[in-house]
Short mmCIF file of C-alpha atoms in Angstrom, two decimals:
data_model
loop_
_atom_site.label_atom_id
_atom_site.label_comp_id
_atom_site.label_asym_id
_atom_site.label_seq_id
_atom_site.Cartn_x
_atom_site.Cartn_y
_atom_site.Cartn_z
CA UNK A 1 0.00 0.00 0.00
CA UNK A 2 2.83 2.52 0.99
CA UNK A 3 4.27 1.76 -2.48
CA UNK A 4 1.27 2.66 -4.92
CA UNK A 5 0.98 6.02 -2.38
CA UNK A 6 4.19 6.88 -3.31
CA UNK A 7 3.24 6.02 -7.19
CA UNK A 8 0.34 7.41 -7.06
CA UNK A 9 1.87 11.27 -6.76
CA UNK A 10 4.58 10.19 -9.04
CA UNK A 11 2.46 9.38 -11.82
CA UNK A 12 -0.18 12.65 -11.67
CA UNK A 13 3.50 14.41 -11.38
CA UNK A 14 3.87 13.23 -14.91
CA UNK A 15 0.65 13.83 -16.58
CA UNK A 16 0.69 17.28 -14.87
CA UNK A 17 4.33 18.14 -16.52
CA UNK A 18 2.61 17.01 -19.47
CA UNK A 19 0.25 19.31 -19.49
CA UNK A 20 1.77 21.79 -18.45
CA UNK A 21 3.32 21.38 -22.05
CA UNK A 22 2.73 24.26 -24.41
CA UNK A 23 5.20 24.59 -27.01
CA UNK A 24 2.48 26.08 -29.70
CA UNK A 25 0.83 28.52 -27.48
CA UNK A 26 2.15 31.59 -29.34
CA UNK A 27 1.64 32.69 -32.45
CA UNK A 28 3.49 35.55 -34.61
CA UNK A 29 2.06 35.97 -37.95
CA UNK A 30 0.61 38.53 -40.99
CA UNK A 31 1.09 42.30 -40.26
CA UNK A 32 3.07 42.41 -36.77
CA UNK A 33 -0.10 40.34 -35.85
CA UNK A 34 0.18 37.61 -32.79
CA UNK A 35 -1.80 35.49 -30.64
CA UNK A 36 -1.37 34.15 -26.84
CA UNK A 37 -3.15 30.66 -26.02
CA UNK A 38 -1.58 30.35 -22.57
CA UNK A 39 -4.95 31.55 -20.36
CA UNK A 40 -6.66 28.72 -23.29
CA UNK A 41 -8.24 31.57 -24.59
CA UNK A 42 -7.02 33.39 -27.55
CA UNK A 43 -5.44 37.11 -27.27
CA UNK A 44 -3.91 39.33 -29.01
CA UNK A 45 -0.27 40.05 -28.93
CA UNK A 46 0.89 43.63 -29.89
CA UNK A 47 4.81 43.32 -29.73
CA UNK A 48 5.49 41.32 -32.89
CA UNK A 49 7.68 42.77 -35.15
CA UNK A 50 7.58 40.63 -38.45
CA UNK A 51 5.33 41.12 -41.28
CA UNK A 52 4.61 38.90 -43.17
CA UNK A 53 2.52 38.14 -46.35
CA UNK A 54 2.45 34.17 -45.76
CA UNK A 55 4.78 31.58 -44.17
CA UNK A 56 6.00 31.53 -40.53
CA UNK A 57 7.03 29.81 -37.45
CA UNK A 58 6.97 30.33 -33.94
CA UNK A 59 9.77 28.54 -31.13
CA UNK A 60 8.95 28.50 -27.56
CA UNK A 61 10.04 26.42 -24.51
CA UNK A 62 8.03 23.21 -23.93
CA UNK A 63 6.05 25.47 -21.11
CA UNK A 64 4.93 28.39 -23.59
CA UNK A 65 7.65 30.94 -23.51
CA UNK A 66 8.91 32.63 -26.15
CA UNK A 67 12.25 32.08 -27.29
CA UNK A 68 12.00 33.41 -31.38
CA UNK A 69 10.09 33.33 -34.99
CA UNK A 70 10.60 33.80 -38.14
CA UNK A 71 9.45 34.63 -41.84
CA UNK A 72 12.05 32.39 -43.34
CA UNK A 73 13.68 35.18 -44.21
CA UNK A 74 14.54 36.76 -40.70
CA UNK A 75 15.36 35.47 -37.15
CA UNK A 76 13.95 38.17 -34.52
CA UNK A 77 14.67 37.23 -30.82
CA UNK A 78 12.43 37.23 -27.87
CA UNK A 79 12.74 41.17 -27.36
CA UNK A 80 11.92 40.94 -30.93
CA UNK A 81 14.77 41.88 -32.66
CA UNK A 82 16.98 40.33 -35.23
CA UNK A 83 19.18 37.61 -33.95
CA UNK A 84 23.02 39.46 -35.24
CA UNK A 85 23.36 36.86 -38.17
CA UNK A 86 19.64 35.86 -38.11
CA UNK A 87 18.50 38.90 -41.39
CA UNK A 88 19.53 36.54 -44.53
CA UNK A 89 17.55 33.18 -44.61
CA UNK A 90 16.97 31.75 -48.14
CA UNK A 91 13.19 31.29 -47.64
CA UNK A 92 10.10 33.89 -48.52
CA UNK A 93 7.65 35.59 -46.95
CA UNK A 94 5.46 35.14 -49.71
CA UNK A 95 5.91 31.41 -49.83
CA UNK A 96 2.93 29.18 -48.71
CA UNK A 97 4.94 27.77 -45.46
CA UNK A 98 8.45 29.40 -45.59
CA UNK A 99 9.85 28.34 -42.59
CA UNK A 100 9.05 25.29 -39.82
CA UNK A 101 11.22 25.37 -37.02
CA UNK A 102 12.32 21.62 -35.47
CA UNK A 103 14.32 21.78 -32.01
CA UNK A 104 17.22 19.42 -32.12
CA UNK A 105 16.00 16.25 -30.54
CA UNK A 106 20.19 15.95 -28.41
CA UNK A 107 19.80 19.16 -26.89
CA UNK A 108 17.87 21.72 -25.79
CA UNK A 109 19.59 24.74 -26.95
CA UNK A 110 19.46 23.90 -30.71
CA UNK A 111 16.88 24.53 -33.22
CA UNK A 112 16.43 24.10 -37.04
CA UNK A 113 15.24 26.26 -38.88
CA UNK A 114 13.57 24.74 -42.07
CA UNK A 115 13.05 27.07 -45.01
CA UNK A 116 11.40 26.72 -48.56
CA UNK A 117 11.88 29.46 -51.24
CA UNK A 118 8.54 30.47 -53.32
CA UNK A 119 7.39 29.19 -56.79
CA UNK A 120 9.54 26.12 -57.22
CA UNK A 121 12.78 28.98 -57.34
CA UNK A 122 15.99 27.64 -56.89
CA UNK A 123 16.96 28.08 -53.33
CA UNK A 124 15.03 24.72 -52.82
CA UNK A 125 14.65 23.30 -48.89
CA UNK A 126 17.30 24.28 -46.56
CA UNK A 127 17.98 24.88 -43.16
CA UNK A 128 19.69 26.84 -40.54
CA UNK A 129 20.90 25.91 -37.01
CA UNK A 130 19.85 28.32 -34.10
CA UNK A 131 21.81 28.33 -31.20
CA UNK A 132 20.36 29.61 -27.84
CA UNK A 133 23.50 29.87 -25.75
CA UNK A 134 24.76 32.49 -28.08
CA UNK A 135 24.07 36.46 -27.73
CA UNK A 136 23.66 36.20 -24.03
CA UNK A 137 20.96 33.58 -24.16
CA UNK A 138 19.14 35.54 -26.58
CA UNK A 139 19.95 32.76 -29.80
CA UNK A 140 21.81 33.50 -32.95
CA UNK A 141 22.35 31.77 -36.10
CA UNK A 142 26.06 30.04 -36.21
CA UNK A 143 25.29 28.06 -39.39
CA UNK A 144 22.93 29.24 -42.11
CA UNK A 145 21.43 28.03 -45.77
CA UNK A 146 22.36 24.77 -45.65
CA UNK A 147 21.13 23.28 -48.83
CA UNK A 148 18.89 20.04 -48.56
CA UNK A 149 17.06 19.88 -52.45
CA UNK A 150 16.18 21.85 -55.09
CA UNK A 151 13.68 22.74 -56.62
CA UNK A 152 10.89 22.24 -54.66
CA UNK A 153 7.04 23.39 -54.06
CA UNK A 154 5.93 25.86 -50.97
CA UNK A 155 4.97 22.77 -49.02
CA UNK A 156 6.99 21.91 -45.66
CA UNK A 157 5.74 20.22 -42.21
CA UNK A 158 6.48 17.70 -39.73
CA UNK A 159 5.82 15.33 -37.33
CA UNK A 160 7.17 13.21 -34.28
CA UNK A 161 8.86 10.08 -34.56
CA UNK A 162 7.03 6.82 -32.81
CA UNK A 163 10.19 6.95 -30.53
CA UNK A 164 8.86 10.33 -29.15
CA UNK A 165 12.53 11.57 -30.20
CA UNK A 166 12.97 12.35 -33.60
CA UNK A 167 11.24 14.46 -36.29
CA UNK A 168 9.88 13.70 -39.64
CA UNK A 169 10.45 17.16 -42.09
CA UNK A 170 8.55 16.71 -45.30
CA UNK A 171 8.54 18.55 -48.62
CA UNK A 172 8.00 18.16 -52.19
CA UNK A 173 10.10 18.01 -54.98
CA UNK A 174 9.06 20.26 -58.06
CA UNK A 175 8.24 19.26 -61.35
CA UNK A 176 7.60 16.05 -59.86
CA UNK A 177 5.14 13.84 -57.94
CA UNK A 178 7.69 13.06 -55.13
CA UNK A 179 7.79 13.63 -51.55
CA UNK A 180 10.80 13.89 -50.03
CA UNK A 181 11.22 12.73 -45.93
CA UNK A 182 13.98 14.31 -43.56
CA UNK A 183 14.61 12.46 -40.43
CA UNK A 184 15.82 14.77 -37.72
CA UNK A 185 17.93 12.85 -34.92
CA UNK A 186 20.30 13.99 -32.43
CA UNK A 187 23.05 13.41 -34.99
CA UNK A 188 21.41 16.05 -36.62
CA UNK A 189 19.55 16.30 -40.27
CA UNK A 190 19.81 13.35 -42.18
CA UNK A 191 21.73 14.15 -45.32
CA UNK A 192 19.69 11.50 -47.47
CA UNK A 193 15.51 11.87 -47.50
CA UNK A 194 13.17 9.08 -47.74
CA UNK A 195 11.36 9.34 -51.62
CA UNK A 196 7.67 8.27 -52.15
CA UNK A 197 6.57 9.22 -55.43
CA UNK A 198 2.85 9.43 -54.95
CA UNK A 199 0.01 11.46 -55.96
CA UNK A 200 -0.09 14.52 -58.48
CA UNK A 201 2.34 16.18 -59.70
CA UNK A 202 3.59 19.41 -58.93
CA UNK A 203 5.03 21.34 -62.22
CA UNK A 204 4.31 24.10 -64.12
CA UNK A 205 3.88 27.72 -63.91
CA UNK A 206 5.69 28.69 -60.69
CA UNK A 207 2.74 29.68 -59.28
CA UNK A 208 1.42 25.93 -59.26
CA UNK A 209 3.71 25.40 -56.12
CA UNK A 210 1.62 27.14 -54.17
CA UNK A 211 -0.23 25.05 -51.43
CA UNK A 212 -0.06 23.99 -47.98
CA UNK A 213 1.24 20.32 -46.39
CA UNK A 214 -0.57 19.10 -42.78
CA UNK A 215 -0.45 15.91 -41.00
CA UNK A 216 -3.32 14.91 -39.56
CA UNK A 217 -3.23 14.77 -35.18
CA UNK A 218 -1.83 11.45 -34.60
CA UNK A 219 0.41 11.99 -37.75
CA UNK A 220 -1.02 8.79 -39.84
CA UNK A 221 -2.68 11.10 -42.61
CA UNK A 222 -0.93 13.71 -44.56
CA UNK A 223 -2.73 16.32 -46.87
CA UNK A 224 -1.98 18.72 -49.21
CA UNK A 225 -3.48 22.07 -51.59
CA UNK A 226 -2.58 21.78 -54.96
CA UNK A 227 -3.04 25.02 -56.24
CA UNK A 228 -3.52 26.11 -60.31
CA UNK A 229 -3.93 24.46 -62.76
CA UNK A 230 -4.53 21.24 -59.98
CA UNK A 231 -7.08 22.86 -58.17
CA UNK A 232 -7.26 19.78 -55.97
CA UNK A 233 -6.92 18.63 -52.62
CA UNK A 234 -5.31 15.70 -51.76
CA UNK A 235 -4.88 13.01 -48.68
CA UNK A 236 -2.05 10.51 -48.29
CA UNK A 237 -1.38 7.75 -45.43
CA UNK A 238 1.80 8.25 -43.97
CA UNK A 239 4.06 5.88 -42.20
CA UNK A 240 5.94 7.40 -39.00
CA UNK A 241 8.17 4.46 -39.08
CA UNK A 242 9.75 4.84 -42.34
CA UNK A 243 8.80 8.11 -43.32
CA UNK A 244 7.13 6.82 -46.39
CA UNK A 245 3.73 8.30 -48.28
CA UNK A 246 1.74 6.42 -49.93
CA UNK A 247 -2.32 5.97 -51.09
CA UNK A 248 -3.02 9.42 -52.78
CA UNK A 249 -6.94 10.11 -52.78
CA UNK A 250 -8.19 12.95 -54.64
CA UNK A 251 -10.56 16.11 -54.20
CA UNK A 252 -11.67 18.60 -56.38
CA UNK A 253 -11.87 20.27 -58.42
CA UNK A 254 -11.39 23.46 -56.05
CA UNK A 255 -10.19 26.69 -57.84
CA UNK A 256 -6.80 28.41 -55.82
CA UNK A 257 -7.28 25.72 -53.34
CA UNK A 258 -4.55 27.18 -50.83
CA UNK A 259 -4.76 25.74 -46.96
CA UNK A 260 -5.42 22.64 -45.25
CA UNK A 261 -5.89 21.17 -41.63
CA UNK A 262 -7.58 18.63 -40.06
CA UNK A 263 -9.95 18.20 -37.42
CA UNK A 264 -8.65 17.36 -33.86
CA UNK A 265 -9.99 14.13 -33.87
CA UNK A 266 -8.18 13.20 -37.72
CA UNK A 267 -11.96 12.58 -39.06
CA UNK A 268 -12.36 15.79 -41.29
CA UNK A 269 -10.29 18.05 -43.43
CA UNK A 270 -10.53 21.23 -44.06
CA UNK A 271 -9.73 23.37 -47.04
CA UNK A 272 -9.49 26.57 -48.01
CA UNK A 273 -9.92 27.93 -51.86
CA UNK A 274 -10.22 31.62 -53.20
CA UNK A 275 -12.10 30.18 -56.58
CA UNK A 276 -11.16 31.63 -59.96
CA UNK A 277 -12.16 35.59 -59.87
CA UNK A 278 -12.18 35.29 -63.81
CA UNK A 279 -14.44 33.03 -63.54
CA UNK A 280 -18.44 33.58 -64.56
CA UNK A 281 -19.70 30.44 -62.62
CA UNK A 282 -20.50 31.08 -59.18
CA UNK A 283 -20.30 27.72 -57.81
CA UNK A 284 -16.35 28.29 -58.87
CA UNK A 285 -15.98 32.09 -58.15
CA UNK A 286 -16.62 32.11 -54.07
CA UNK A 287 -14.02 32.32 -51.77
CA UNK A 288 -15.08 29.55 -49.08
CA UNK A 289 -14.26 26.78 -47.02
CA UNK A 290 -14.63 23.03 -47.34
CA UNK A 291 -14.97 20.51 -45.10
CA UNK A 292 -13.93 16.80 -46.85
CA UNK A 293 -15.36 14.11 -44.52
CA UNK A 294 -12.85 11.25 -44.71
CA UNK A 295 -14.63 8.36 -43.67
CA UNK A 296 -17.74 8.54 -46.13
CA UNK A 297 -15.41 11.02 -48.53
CA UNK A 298 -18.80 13.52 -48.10
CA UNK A 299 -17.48 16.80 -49.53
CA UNK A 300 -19.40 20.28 -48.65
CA UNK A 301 -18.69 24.23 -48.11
CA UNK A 302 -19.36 24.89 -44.40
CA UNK A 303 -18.50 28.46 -44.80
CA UNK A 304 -17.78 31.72 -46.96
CA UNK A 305 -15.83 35.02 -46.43
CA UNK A 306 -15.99 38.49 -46.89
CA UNK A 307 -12.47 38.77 -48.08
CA UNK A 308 -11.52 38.08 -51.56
CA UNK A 309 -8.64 35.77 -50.22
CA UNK A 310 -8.32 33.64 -47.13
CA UNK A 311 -5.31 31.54 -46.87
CA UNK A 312 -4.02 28.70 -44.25
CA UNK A 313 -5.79 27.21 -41.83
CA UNK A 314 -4.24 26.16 -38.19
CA UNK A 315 -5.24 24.03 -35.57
CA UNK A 316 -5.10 25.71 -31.74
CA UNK A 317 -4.44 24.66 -28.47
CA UNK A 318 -7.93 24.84 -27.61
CA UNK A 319 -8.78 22.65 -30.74
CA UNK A 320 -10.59 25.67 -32.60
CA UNK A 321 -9.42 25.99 -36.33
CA UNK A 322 -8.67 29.42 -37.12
CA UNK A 323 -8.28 30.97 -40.96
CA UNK A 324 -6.17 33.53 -42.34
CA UNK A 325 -8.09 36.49 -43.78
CA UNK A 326 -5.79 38.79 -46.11
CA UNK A 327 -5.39 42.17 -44.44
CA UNK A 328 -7.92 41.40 -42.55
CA UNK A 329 -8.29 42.35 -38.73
CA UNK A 330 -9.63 39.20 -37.95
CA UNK A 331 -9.18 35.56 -38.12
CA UNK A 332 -12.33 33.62 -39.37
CA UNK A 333 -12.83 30.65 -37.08
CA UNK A 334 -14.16 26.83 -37.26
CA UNK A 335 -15.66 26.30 -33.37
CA UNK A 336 -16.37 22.93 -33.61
CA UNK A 337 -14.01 21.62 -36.56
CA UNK A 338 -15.08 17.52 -35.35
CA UNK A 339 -19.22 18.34 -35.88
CA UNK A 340 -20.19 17.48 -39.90
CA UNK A 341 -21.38 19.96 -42.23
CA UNK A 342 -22.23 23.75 -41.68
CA UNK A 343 -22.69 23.04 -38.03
CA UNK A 344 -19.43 23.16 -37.52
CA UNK A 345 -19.62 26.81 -37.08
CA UNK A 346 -17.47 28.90 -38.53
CA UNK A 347 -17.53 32.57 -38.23
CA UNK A 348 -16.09 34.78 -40.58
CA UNK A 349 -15.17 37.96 -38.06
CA UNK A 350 -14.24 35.26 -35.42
CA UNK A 351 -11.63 36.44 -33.28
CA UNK A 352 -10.30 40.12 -33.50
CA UNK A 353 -6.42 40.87 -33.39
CA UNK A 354 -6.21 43.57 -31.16
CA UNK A 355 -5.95 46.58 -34.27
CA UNK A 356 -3.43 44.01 -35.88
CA UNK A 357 -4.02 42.11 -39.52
CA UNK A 358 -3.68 38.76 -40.51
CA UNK A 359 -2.13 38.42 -43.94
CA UNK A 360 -2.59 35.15 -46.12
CA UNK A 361 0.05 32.91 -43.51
CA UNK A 362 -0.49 31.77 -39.71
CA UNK A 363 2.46 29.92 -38.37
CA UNK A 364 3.33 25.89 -38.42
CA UNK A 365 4.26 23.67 -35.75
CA UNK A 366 5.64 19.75 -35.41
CA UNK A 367 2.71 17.90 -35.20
CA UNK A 368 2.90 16.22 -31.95
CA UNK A 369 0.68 12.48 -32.01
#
């Protein structure tokens, strides 16, 4: 008996450091735009100092605390100013998701910085090393532009390893239909991806590369936007083990389909699309939101906006799903992103940003299953 008392604390020790977990509860994004989570309610942050017309990224400590983001083109520090050799990243702010930030799995002063340049452009996927000990504590960038592969789309996310160590970083290859797997270990990033050639392919104008890349919550589902002349979304199974995609199902078509997420519980995807404003058909001309049901593959709009472009959609820490509205002063919201159909509710003016503006990007984290 004396021995489960003194188990008993031990283990609600552990599920209480657990919680107390919170490494994607801020959020720098758009036009000096930011959110805090940590109260579990949304609000705004004023101090940001990136804009940004798409892609970003956000590091914290595992408790919430902000350490530094990024466009993929900058590094500002948590008093928000540019890390001293953190101003020339090869990435884009006007690349779907420009940057994803990974902290090195050995330690727990490192980070990588992932970054993906815009329209298929030759600076490819590379990454820079962030070192927190440096500048007082305050993080520079020792190591810089280190080139993984070239050319490839705007697409970049990842995902925990089953051994609750390592990451999965994925991308995809341009002018082609392959995705292309990074393992990140405490050895560092692995200088040979996994391939899985799978799905559509993504070629053509450079514009085509446009398009977001999400896992789904316990990281066995992968989906992407395939923007022009696609106009599709699309849903992959993904193995954590070997980092290989595979089983391509198709949506569409969706005109400028641009974001994706899923539902907390994995069951629905969402998508965003900005239709084609040339267009004279209606049914192809609104700027909405889809929800794809992935069990009975039930496809229907469960919401339109007021702006002529919304862009990526992001999963919160209180399980919301919130939508980038382009210089827009608020975020459009999905309440209940797990309920089918319009009930879902999503409200266009859903959560205000303080006088800030969201611009088409809201920032990526490793998906944690």
């Amino acid at each position: 008996m004396n021995r489960l008392f003194f188990i008993f604390p031990a283990f609600l020790f552990f599920i209480q450091a657990a919680r107390a977990q919170r490494p994607t509860d801020l959020w720098y994004f758009g036009r000096q735009a930011g959110l805090s989570f940590a109260s579990g309610t949304p609000t705004p942050l004023l101090d940001g100092a990136m804009t940004t017309y798409e892609g970003c990224a956000t590091a914290t400590t595992r408790r919430g605390e902000l350490l530094f983001y990024t466009d993929g083109q900058t590094v500002w520090n948590r008093q928000h100013q540019p890390m001293p050799s953190g101003r020339h990243l090869m990435g884009s702010g006007s690349s779907t998701q420009s940057a994803l930030i990974v902290p090195d799995p050995g330690s727990g002063n490192i980070f990588y910085i992932f970054t993906v340049a815009p329209q298929g452009a030759p600076d490819g996927l590379r990454y820079s090393v962030v070192d927190m000990t440096r500048d007082n504590g305050l993080g520079d960038v020792p190591r810089a532009n280190l080139l993984l592969v070239t050319p490839v789309a705007e697409k970049l996310t990842a995902v925990r390893h089953p051994n609750g160590h390592d990451v999965w970083v994925l991308a995809h290859r341009w002018n082609s239909n392959a995705f292309v797997a990074y393992l990140v270990t405490a050895d560092g990033v692995a200088g040979k991806p996994v391939m899985s050639n799978v799905g559509s392919l993504n070629a053509g104008p450079g514009r085509n590369a446009i398009g977001a890349l999400k896992f789904s919550p316990d990281g066995t589902r992968l989906a992407a936007a395939i923007w022009r002349e696609s106009n599709r979304f699309e849903v992959y199974d993904f193995d954590r083990n070997t980092g290989k995609v595979s089983n391509a199902r198709s949506f569409g078509p969706y005109a400028e389909a641009y974001g994706v997420e899923f539902s907390p519980d994995g069951s629905k995807l969402y998508g965003t699309c900005n239709g084609n404003t040339m267009s004279k058909t209606p049914s192809v001309s609104e700027t909405q939101i889809i929800q794809i049901d992935l069990k009975t593959k039930a496809v229907v709009p469960v919401g339109h906006s007021s702006n002529h472009k919304i862009g990526a959609l992001q999963r919160g820490p209180d399980g919301k799903i919130y939508v980038a509205r382009e210089d827009n002063s608020f975020l459009g919201v999905i309440a209940s992103p797990n309920v089918s159909g319009p009930a879902c509710g999503y409200v266009d003016d859903g959560l205000k940003l303080g006088g800030r503006r969201s611009k088409l990007g809201l920032p990526g984290f490793v998906v944690e299953p």
